[in-house]
Coordinates of C-alpha atoms (C1' of nucleotides) in Angstrom, one line a residue:
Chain A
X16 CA 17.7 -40.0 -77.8
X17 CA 20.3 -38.7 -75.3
X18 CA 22.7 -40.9 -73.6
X19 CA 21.8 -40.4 -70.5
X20 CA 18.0 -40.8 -71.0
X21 CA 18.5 -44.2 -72.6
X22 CA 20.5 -45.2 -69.5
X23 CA 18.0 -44.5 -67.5
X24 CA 15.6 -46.6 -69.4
X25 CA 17.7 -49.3 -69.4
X26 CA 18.3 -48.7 -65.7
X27 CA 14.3 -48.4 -64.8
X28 CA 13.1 -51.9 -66.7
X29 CA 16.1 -53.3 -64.7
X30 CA 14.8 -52.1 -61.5
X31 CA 11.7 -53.4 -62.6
X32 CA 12.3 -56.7 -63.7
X33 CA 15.7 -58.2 -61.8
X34 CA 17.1 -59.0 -64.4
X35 CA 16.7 -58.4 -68.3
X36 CA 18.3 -59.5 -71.6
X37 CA 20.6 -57.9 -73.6
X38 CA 18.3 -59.0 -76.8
X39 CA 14.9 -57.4 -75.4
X40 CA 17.0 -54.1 -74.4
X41 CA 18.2 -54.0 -77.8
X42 CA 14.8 -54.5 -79.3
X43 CA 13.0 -52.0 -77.1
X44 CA 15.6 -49.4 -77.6
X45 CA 16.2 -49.8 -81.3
X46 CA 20.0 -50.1 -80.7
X47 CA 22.7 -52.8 -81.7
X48 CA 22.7 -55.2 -79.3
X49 CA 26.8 -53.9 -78.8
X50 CA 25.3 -50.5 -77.7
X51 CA 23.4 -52.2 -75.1
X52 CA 26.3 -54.3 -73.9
X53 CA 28.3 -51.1 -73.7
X54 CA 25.2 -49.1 -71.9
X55 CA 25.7 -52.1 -69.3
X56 CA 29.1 -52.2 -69.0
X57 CA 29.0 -48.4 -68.0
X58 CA 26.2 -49.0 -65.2
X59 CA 28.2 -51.8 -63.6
X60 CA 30.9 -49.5 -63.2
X61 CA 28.6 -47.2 -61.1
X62 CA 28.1 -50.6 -59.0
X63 CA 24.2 -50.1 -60.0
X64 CA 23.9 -53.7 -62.2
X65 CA 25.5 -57.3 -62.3
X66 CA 26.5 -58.1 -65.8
X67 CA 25.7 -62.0 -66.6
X68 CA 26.4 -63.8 -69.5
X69 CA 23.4 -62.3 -72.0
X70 CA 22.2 -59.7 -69.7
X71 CA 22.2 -58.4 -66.3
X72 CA 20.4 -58.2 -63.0
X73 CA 20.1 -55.8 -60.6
X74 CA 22.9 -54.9 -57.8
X75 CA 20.7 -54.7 -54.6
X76 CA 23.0 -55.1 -51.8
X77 CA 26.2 -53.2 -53.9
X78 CA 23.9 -50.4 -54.6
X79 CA 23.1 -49.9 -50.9
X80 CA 26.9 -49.7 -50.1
X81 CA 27.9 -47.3 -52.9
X82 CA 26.8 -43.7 -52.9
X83 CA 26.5 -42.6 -56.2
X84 CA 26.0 -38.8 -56.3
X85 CA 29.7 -39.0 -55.3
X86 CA 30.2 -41.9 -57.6
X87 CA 28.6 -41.3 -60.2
X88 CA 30.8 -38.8 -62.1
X89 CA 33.1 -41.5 -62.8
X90 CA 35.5 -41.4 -65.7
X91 CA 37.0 -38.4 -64.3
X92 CA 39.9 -38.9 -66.6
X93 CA 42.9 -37.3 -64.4
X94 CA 42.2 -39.7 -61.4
X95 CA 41.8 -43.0 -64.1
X96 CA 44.7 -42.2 -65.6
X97 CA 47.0 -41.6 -62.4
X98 CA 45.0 -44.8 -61.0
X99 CA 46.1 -46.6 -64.0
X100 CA 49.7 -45.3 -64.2
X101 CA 49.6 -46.1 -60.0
X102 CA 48.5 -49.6 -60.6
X103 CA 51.8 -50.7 -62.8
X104 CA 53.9 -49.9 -60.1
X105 CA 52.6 -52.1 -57.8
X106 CA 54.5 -55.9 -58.6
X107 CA 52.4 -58.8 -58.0
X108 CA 52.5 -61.0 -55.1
X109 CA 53.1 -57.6 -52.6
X110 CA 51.4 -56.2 -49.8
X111 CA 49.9 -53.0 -49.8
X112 CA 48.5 -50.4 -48.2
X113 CA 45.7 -48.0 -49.2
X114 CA 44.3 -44.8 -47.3
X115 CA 40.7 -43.9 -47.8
X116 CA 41.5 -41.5 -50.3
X117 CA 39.6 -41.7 -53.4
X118 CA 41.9 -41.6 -55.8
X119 CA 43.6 -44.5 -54.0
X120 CA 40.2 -46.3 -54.7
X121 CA 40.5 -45.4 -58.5
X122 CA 43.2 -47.5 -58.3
X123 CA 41.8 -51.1 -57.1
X124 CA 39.7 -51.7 -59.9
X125 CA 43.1 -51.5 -61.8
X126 CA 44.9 -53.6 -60.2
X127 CA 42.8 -57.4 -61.0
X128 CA 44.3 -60.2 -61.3
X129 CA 47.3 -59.4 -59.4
X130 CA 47.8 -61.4 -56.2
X131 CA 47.8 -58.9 -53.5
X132 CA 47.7 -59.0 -49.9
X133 CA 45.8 -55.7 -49.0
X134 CA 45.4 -53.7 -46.4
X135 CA 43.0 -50.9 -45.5
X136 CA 41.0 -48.6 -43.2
X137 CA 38.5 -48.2 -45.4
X138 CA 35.5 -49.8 -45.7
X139 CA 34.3 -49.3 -49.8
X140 CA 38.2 -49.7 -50.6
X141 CA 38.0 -53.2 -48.6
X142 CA 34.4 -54.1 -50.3
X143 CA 36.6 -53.2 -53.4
X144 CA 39.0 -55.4 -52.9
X145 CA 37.4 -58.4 -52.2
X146 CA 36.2 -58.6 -55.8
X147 CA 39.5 -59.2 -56.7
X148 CA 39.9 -62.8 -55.8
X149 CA 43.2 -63.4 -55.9
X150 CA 43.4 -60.3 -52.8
X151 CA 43.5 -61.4 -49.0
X152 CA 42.2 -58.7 -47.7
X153 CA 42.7 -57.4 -43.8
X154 CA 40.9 -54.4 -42.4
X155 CA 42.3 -52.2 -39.8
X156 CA 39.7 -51.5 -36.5
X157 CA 38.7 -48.3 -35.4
X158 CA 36.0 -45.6 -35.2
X159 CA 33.8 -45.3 -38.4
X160 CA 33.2 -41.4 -40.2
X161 CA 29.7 -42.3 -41.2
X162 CA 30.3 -40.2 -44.2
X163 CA 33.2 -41.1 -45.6
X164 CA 33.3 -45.0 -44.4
X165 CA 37.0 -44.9 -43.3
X166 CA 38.3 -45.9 -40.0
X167 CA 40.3 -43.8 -37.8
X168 CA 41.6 -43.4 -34.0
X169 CA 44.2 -44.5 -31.7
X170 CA 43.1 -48.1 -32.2
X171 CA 43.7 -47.8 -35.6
X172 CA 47.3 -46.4 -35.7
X173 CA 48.2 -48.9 -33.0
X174 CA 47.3 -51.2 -35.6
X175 CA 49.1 -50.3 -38.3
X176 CA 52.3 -50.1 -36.3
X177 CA 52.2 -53.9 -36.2
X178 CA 52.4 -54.2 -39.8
X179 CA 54.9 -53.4 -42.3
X180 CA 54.3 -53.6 -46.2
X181 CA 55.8 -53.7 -49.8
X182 CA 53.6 -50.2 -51.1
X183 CA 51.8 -47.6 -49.4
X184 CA 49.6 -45.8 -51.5
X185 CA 48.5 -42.5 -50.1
X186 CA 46.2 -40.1 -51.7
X187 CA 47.1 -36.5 -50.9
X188 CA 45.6 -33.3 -50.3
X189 CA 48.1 -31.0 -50.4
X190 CA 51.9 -30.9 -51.4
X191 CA 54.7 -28.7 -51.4
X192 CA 58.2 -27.9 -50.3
X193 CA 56.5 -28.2 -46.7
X194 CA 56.0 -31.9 -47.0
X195 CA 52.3 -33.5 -47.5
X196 CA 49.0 -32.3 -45.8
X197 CA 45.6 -33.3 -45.3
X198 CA 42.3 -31.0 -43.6
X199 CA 41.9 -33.3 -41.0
X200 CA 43.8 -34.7 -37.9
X201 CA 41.9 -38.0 -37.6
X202 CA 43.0 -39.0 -41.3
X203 CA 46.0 -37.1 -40.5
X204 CA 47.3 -39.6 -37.9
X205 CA 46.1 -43.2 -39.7
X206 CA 48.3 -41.4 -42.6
X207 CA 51.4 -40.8 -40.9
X208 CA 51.2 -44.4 -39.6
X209 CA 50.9 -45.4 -42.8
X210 CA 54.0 -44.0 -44.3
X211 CA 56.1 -45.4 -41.7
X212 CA 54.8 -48.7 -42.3
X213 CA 55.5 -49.1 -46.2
X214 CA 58.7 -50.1 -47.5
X215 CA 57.7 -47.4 -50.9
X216 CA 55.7 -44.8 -50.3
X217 CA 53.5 -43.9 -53.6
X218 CA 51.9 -40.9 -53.5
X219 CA 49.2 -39.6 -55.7
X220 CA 48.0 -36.0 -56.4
X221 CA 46.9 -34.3 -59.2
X222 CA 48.1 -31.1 -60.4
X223 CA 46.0 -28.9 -58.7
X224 CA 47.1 -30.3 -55.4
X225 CA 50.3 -29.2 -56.2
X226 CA 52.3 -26.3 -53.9
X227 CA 49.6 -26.3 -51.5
X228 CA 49.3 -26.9 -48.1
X229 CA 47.2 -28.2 -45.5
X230 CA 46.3 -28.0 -42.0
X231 CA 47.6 -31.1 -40.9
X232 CA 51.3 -32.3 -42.1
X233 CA 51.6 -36.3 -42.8
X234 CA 55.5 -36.3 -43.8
X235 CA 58.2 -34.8 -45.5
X236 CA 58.7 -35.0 -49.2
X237 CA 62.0 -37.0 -48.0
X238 CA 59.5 -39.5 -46.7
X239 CA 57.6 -39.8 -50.2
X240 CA 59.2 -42.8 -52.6
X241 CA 57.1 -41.9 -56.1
X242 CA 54.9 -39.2 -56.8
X243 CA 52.0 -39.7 -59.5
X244 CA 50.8 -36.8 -60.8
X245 CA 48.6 -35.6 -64.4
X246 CA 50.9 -32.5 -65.8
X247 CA 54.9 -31.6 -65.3
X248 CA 55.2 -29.0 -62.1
X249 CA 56.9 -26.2 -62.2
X250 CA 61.0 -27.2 -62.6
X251 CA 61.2 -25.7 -59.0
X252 CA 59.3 -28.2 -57.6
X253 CA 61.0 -31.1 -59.9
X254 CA 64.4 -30.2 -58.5
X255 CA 62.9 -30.6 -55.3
X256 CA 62.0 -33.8 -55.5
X257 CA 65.0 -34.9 -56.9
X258 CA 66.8 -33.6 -54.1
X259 CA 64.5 -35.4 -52.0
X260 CA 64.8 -38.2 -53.8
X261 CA 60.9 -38.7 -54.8
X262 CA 61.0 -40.4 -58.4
X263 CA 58.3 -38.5 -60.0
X264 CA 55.7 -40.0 -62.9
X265 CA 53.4 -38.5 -65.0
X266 CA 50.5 -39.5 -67.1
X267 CA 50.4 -37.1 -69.8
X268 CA 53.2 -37.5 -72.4
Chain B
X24 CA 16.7 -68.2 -70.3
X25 CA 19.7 -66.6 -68.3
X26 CA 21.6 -68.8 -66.2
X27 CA 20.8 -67.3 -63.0
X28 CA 17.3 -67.4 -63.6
X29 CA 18.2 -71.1 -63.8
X30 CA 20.3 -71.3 -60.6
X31 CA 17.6 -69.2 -58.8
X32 CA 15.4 -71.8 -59.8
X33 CA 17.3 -74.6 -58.9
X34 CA 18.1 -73.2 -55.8
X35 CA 14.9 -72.7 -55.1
X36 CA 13.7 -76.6 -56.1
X37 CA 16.3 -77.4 -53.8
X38 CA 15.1 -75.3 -50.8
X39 CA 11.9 -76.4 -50.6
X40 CA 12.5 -80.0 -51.1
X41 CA 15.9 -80.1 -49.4
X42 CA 17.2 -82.7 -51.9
X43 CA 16.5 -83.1 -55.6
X44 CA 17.8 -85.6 -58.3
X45 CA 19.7 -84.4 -61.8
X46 CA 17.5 -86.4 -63.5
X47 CA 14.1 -84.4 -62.3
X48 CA 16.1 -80.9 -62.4
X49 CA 17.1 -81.6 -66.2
X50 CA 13.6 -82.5 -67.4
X51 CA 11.9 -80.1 -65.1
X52 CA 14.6 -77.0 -66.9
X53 CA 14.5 -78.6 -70.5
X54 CA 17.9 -78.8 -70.1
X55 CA 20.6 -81.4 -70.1
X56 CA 22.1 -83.6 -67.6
X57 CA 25.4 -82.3 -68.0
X58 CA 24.5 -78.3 -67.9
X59 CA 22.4 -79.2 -64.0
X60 CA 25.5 -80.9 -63.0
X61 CA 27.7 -78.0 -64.3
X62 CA 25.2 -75.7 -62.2
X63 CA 25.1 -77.7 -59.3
X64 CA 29.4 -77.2 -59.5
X65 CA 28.7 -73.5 -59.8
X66 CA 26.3 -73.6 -56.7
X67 CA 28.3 -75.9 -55.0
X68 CA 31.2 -73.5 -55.1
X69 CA 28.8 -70.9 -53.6
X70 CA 28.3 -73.2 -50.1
X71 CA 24.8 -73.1 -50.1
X72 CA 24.3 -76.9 -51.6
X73 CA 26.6 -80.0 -51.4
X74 CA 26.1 -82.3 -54.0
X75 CA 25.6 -86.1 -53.9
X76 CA 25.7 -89.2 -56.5
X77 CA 22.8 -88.0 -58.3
X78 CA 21.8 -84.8 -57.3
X79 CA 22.5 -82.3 -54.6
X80 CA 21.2 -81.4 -50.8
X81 CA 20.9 -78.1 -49.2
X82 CA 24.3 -77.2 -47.6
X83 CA 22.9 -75.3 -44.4
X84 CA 19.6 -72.8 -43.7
X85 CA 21.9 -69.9 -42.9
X86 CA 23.7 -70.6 -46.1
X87 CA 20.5 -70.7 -48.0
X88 CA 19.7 -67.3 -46.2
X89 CA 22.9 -65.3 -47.3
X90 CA 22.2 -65.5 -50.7
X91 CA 19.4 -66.3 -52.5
X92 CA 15.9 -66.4 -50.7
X93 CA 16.9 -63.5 -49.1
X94 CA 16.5 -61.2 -52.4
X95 CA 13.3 -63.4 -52.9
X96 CA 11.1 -63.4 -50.0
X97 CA 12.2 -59.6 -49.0
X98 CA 9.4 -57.7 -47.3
X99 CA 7.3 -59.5 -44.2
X100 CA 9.7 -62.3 -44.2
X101 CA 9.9 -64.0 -40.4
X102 CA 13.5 -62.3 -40.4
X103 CA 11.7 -58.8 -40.8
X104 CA 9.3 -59.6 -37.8
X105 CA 12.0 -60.8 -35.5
X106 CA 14.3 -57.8 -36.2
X107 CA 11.3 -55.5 -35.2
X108 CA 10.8 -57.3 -31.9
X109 CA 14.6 -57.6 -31.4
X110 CA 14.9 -53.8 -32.1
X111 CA 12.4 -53.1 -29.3
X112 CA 14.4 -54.8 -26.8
X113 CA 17.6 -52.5 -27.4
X114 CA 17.4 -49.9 -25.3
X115 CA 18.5 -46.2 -26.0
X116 CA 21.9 -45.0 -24.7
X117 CA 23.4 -48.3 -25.0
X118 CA 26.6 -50.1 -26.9
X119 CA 25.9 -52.8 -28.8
X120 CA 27.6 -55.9 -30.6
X121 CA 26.7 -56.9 -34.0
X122 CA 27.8 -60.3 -35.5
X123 CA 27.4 -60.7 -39.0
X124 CA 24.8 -62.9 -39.8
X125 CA 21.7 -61.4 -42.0
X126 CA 18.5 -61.6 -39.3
X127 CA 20.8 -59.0 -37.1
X128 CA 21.6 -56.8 -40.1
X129 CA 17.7 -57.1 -40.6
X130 CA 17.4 -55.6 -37.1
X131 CA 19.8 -52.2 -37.8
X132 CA 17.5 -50.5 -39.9
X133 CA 15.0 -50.7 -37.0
X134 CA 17.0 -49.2 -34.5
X135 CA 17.0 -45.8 -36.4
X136 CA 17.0 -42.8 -33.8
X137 CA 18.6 -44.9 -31.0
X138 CA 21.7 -43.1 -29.6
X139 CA 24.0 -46.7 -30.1
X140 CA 27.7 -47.6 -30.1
X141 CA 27.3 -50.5 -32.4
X142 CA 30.4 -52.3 -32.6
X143 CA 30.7 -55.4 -35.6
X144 CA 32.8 -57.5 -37.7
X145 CA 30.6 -56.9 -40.7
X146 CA 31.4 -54.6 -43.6
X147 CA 27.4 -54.2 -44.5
X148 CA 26.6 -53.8 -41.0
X149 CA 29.2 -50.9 -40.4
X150 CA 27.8 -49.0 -43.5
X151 CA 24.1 -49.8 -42.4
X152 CA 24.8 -48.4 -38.8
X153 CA 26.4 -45.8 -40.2
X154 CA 23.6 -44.0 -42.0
X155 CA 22.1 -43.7 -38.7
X156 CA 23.3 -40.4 -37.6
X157 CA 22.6 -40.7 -33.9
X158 CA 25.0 -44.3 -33.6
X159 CA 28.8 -44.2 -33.3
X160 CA 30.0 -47.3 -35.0
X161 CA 33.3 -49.0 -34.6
X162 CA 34.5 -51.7 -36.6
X163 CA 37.0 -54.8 -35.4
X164 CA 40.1 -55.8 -37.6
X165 CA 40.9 -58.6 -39.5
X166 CA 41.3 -60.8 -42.0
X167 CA 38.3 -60.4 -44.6
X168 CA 36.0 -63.2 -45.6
X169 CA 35.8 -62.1 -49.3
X170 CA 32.2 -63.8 -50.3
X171 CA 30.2 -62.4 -47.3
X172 CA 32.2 -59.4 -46.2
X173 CA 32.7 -59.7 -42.5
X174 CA 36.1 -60.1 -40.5
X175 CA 37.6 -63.1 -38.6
X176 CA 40.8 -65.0 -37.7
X177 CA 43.5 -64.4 -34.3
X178 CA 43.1 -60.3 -34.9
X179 CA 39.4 -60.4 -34.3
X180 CA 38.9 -62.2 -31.5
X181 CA 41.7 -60.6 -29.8
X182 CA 39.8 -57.4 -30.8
X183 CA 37.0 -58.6 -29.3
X184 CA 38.3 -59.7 -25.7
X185 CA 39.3 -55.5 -24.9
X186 CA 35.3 -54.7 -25.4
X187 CA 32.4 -54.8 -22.9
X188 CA 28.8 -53.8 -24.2
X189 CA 25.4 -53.7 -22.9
X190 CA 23.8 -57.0 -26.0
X191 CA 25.5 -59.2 -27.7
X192 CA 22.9 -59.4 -31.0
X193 CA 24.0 -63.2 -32.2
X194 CA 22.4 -64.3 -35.3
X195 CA 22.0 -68.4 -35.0
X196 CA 22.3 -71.6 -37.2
X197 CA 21.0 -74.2 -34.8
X198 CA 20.1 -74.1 -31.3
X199 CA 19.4 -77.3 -29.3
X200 CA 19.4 -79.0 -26.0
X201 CA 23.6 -78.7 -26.7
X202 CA 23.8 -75.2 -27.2
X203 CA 24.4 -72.7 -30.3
X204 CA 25.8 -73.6 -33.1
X205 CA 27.9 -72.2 -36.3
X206 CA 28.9 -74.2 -39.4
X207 CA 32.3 -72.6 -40.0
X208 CA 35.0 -72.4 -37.4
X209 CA 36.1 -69.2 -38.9
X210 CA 32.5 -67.2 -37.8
X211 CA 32.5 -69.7 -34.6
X212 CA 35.3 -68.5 -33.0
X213 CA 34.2 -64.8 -33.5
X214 CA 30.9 -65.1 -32.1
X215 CA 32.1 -67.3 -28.7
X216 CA 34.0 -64.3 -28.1
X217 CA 31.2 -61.9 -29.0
X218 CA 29.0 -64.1 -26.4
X219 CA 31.6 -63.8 -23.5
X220 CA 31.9 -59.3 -23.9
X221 CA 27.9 -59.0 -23.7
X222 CA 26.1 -58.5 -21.1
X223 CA 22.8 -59.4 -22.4
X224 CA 22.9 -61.7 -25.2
X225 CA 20.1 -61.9 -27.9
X226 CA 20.1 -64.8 -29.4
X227 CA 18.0 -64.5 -32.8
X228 CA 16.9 -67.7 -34.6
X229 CA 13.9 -68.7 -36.5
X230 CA 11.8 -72.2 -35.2
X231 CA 13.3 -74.1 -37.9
X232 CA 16.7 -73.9 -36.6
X233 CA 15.4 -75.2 -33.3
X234 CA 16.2 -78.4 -32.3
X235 CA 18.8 -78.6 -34.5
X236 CA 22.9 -78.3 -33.9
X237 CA 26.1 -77.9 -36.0
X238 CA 29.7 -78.1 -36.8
X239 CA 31.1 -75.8 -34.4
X240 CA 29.6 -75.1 -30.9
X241 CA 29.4 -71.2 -30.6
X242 CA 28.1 -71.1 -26.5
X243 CA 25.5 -73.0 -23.9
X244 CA 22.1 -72.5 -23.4
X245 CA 23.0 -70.5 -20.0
X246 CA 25.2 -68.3 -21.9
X247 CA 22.2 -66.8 -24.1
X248 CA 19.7 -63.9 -21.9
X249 CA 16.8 -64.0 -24.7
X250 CA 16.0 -65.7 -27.5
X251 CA 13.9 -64.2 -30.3
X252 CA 12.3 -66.7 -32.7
X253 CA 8.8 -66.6 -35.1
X254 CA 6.6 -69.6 -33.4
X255 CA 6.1 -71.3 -30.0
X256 CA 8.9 -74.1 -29.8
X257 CA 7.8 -77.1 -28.1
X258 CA 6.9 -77.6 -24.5
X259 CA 10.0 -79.6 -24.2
X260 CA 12.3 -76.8 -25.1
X261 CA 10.9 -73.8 -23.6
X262 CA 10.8 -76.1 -20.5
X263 CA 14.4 -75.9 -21.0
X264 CA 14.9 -72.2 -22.0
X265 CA 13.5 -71.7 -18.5
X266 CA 15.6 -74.1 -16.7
X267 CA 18.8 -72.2 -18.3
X268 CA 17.3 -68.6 -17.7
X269 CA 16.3 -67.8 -21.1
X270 CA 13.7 -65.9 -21.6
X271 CA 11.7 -66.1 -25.0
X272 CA 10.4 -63.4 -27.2
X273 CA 8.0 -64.9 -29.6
X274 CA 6.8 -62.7 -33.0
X275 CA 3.4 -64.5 -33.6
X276 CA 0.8 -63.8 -31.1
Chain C
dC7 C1' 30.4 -19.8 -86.8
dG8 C1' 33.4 -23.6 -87.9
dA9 C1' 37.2 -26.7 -87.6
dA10 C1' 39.4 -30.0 -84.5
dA11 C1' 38.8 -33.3 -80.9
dA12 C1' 36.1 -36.5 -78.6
dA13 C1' 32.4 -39.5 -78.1
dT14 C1' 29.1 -42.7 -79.9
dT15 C1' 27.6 -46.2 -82.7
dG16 C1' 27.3 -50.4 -85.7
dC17 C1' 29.8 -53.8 -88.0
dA18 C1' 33.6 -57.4 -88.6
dT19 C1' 36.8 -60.2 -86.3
dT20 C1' 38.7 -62.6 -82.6
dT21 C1' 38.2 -64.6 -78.0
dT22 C1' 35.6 -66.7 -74.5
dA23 C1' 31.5 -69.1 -72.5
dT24 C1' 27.8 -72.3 -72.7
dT25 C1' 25.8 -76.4 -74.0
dG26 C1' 24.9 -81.2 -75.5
dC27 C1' 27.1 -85.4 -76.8
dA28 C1' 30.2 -89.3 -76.7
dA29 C1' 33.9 -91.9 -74.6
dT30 C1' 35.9 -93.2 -70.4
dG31 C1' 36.2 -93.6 -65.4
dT32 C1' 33.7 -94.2 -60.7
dT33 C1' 30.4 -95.3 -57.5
dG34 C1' 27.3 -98.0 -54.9
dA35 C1' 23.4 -101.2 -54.5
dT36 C1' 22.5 -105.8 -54.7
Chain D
dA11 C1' 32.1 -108.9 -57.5
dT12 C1' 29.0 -107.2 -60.9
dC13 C1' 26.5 -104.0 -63.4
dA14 C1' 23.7 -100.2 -64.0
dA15 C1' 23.6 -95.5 -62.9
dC16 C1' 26.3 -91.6 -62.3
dA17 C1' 30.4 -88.5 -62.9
dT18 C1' 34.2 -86.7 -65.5
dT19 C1' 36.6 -85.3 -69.5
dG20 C1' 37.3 -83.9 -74.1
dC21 C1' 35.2 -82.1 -78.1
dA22 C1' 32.4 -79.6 -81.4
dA23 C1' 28.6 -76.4 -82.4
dT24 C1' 26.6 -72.4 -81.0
dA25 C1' 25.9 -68.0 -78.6
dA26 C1' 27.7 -64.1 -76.5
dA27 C1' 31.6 -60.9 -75.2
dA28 C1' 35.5 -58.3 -76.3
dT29 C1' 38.3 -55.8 -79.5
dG30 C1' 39.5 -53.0 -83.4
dC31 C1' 37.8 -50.0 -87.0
dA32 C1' 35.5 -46.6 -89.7
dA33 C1' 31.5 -43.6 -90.2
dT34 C1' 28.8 -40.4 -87.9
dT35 C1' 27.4 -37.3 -84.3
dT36 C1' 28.3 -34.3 -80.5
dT37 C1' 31.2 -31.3 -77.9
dT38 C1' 34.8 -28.0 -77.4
dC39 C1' 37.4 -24.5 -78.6
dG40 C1' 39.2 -20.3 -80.8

DNA sequence: CGAAAAATTGCATTTTATTGCAATGTTGAT
DNA sequence: ATCAACATTGCAATAAAATGCAATTTTTCG
């Protein structure tokens, strides 16, 4: 049996039931009880199940929140491995800031167990963060993009400019010698904000991102602290972060 | 059996008696003293019971109502019936606050195809409202309550104060001859401010929260424009609904 | 096609969680 | 104040979860 059609089944007695054990999944499958408990483990990370001691139950309410077409190609190993890298540069007990990006929301999951205060215009990154419960978590106002859940508007830059924070963490869209970019002027401007409220400015792009641009400028590279990225650039571009001084990690040794 | 089949059981033991002993808990579960009191911790910590030499009472209704009879009684619950009649007294065209209680996120769904602003302090209720294409959401900042996902403290209410909107949609814990009434400061302050930028306030409450009151007095009778409820209160206190120009919308005719 | 890389799976081992019991400390009704 | 009932704490037995490992299967390339 495939993968993904035993998920599935494991996923529609779920729906069915609440709840279910890890014992009658493994019995009904014909699987080791550990291929179950890894089967579960993969669903909770689509936010579709509650693990519990010996089983799990459905995750009404989460699954409401979460969109999972988007979601649901998780694992997408450039962004988990940048999230992870991301995540060790941020020291406990600082404050942060994350943009809506979604790489930016690869890396909250990473980060448990830290003692954060965060700080976001985004409302699945907040939801995110509250699972953590060591993280206070404050939420900037603003208009809601009913797609994308992030906040956004003069209200919401205003707001920022009253705080000031250890790490921003800024997912991009576009990089180059031009500075950073992004497609659209209402994230544009809660951006900008942000960089000029964060004491280090991390920002995180993968490869492909790299010497483009965008329509709308956020900063300079000057204005950049840390760049995470999957593969070396070109020795160009290195240079140019170093003369910009941008300390530049990567994932893949 | 899983252990939160067991709490769900407890908890529901509890809610329909109000109170219940260890003793009758243990022998009614097959289980020992020691695990119901180890529960009873668990669902302490949770706010919806406080526990007393010997056993444990229910902590509040709206409590109770946040997390776990909701996922039980889903469907034609009196919540469900009073968010259709609320729903119907919202009209189109109009901007509208949301406080974060569970009977008014009951009522969002039912406003689909409504041109709204809906302005709240609650994560869920942002993301309902915002897969209603037609409504233009905004969200206020502030700090983030991390069990229930809505937003309080200084930030909020002062958020609050630079709005004015057509209803007020005020989910209720006990309402009395003395007023409205919350059980945490925290929410209380929030929705006193949400009372004061309405101009028509919906108060929504079912009849067993009349006649009751609580920790932290949200507003007066006069405040309130409507109150929605499931069954005809007594003489007494429509008299005095009247007397404070409220009027009452009742679901069961 | 076919070899190398990656993913999957079950098993063994270590770590953590749950539960009941006993010893000790607290509470509250009389 | 007293004493029985209750609560708390530490402990050991058991069950489940996490981790590491090797065998097997599947995928990905040239």
């Amino acid at each position: 049996m495939l993968i993904e059609e035993r998920l599935e089944k494991e996923m529609k007695i779920i729906e069915e039931n609440k709840t279910v054990t890890i014992e009658s999944l493994a019995e009904f499958l014909s699987v080791s009880k550990d291929t179950i408990r890894r089967d579960l483990i993969k669903l909770e990370k689509k936010n579709v199940i509650r693990r519990i001691h010996g089983g799990a139950v459905l995750a009404s309410k989460e699954a409401l929140i979460f969109n999972y077409s988007e979601r649901a190609n998780q694992g997408n190993s450039i962004k988990e491995k940048i999230a992870e890298k991301t995540a060790k540069l941020v020291k406990d007990h600082s404050s942060v800031i994350f943009d809506s990006s979604t790489t930016v929301e690869a890396v909250i999951p990473k980060l448990n167990g830290k003692n954060l205060k965060g700080i976001t215009n985004s409302l699945t990154h907040a939801i995110l963060l509250a699972k953590n419960e060591r993280t206070s978590v404050s939420v900037f106002p603003g208009k809601l993009n009913n797609e994308q859940l992030f906040l956004y508007g003069a209200e919401t830059v205003d707001k920022i400019r009253q705080y000031h924070v250890d790490y921003t963490l800024l997912g991009v869209f576009a990089i180059s010698e031009n500075g950073l970019f992004i497609h659209t002027e209402e994230e544009g401007l809660v951006k900008r904000a942000m960089v000029q409220r964060g004491n280090k400015i991390i920002a995180l792009a993968d490869h492909t991102k790299i010497g483009t641009t965008g329509y709308f400028k956020v900063c300079s590279l000057d204005e950049i602290d840390i760049l995470v990225t999957d593969k070396m650039p070109e020795l160009k571009f290195v240079e140019l972060l170093a003369q910009n001084n941008v300390d530049l990690v990567i994932t893949d040794e």
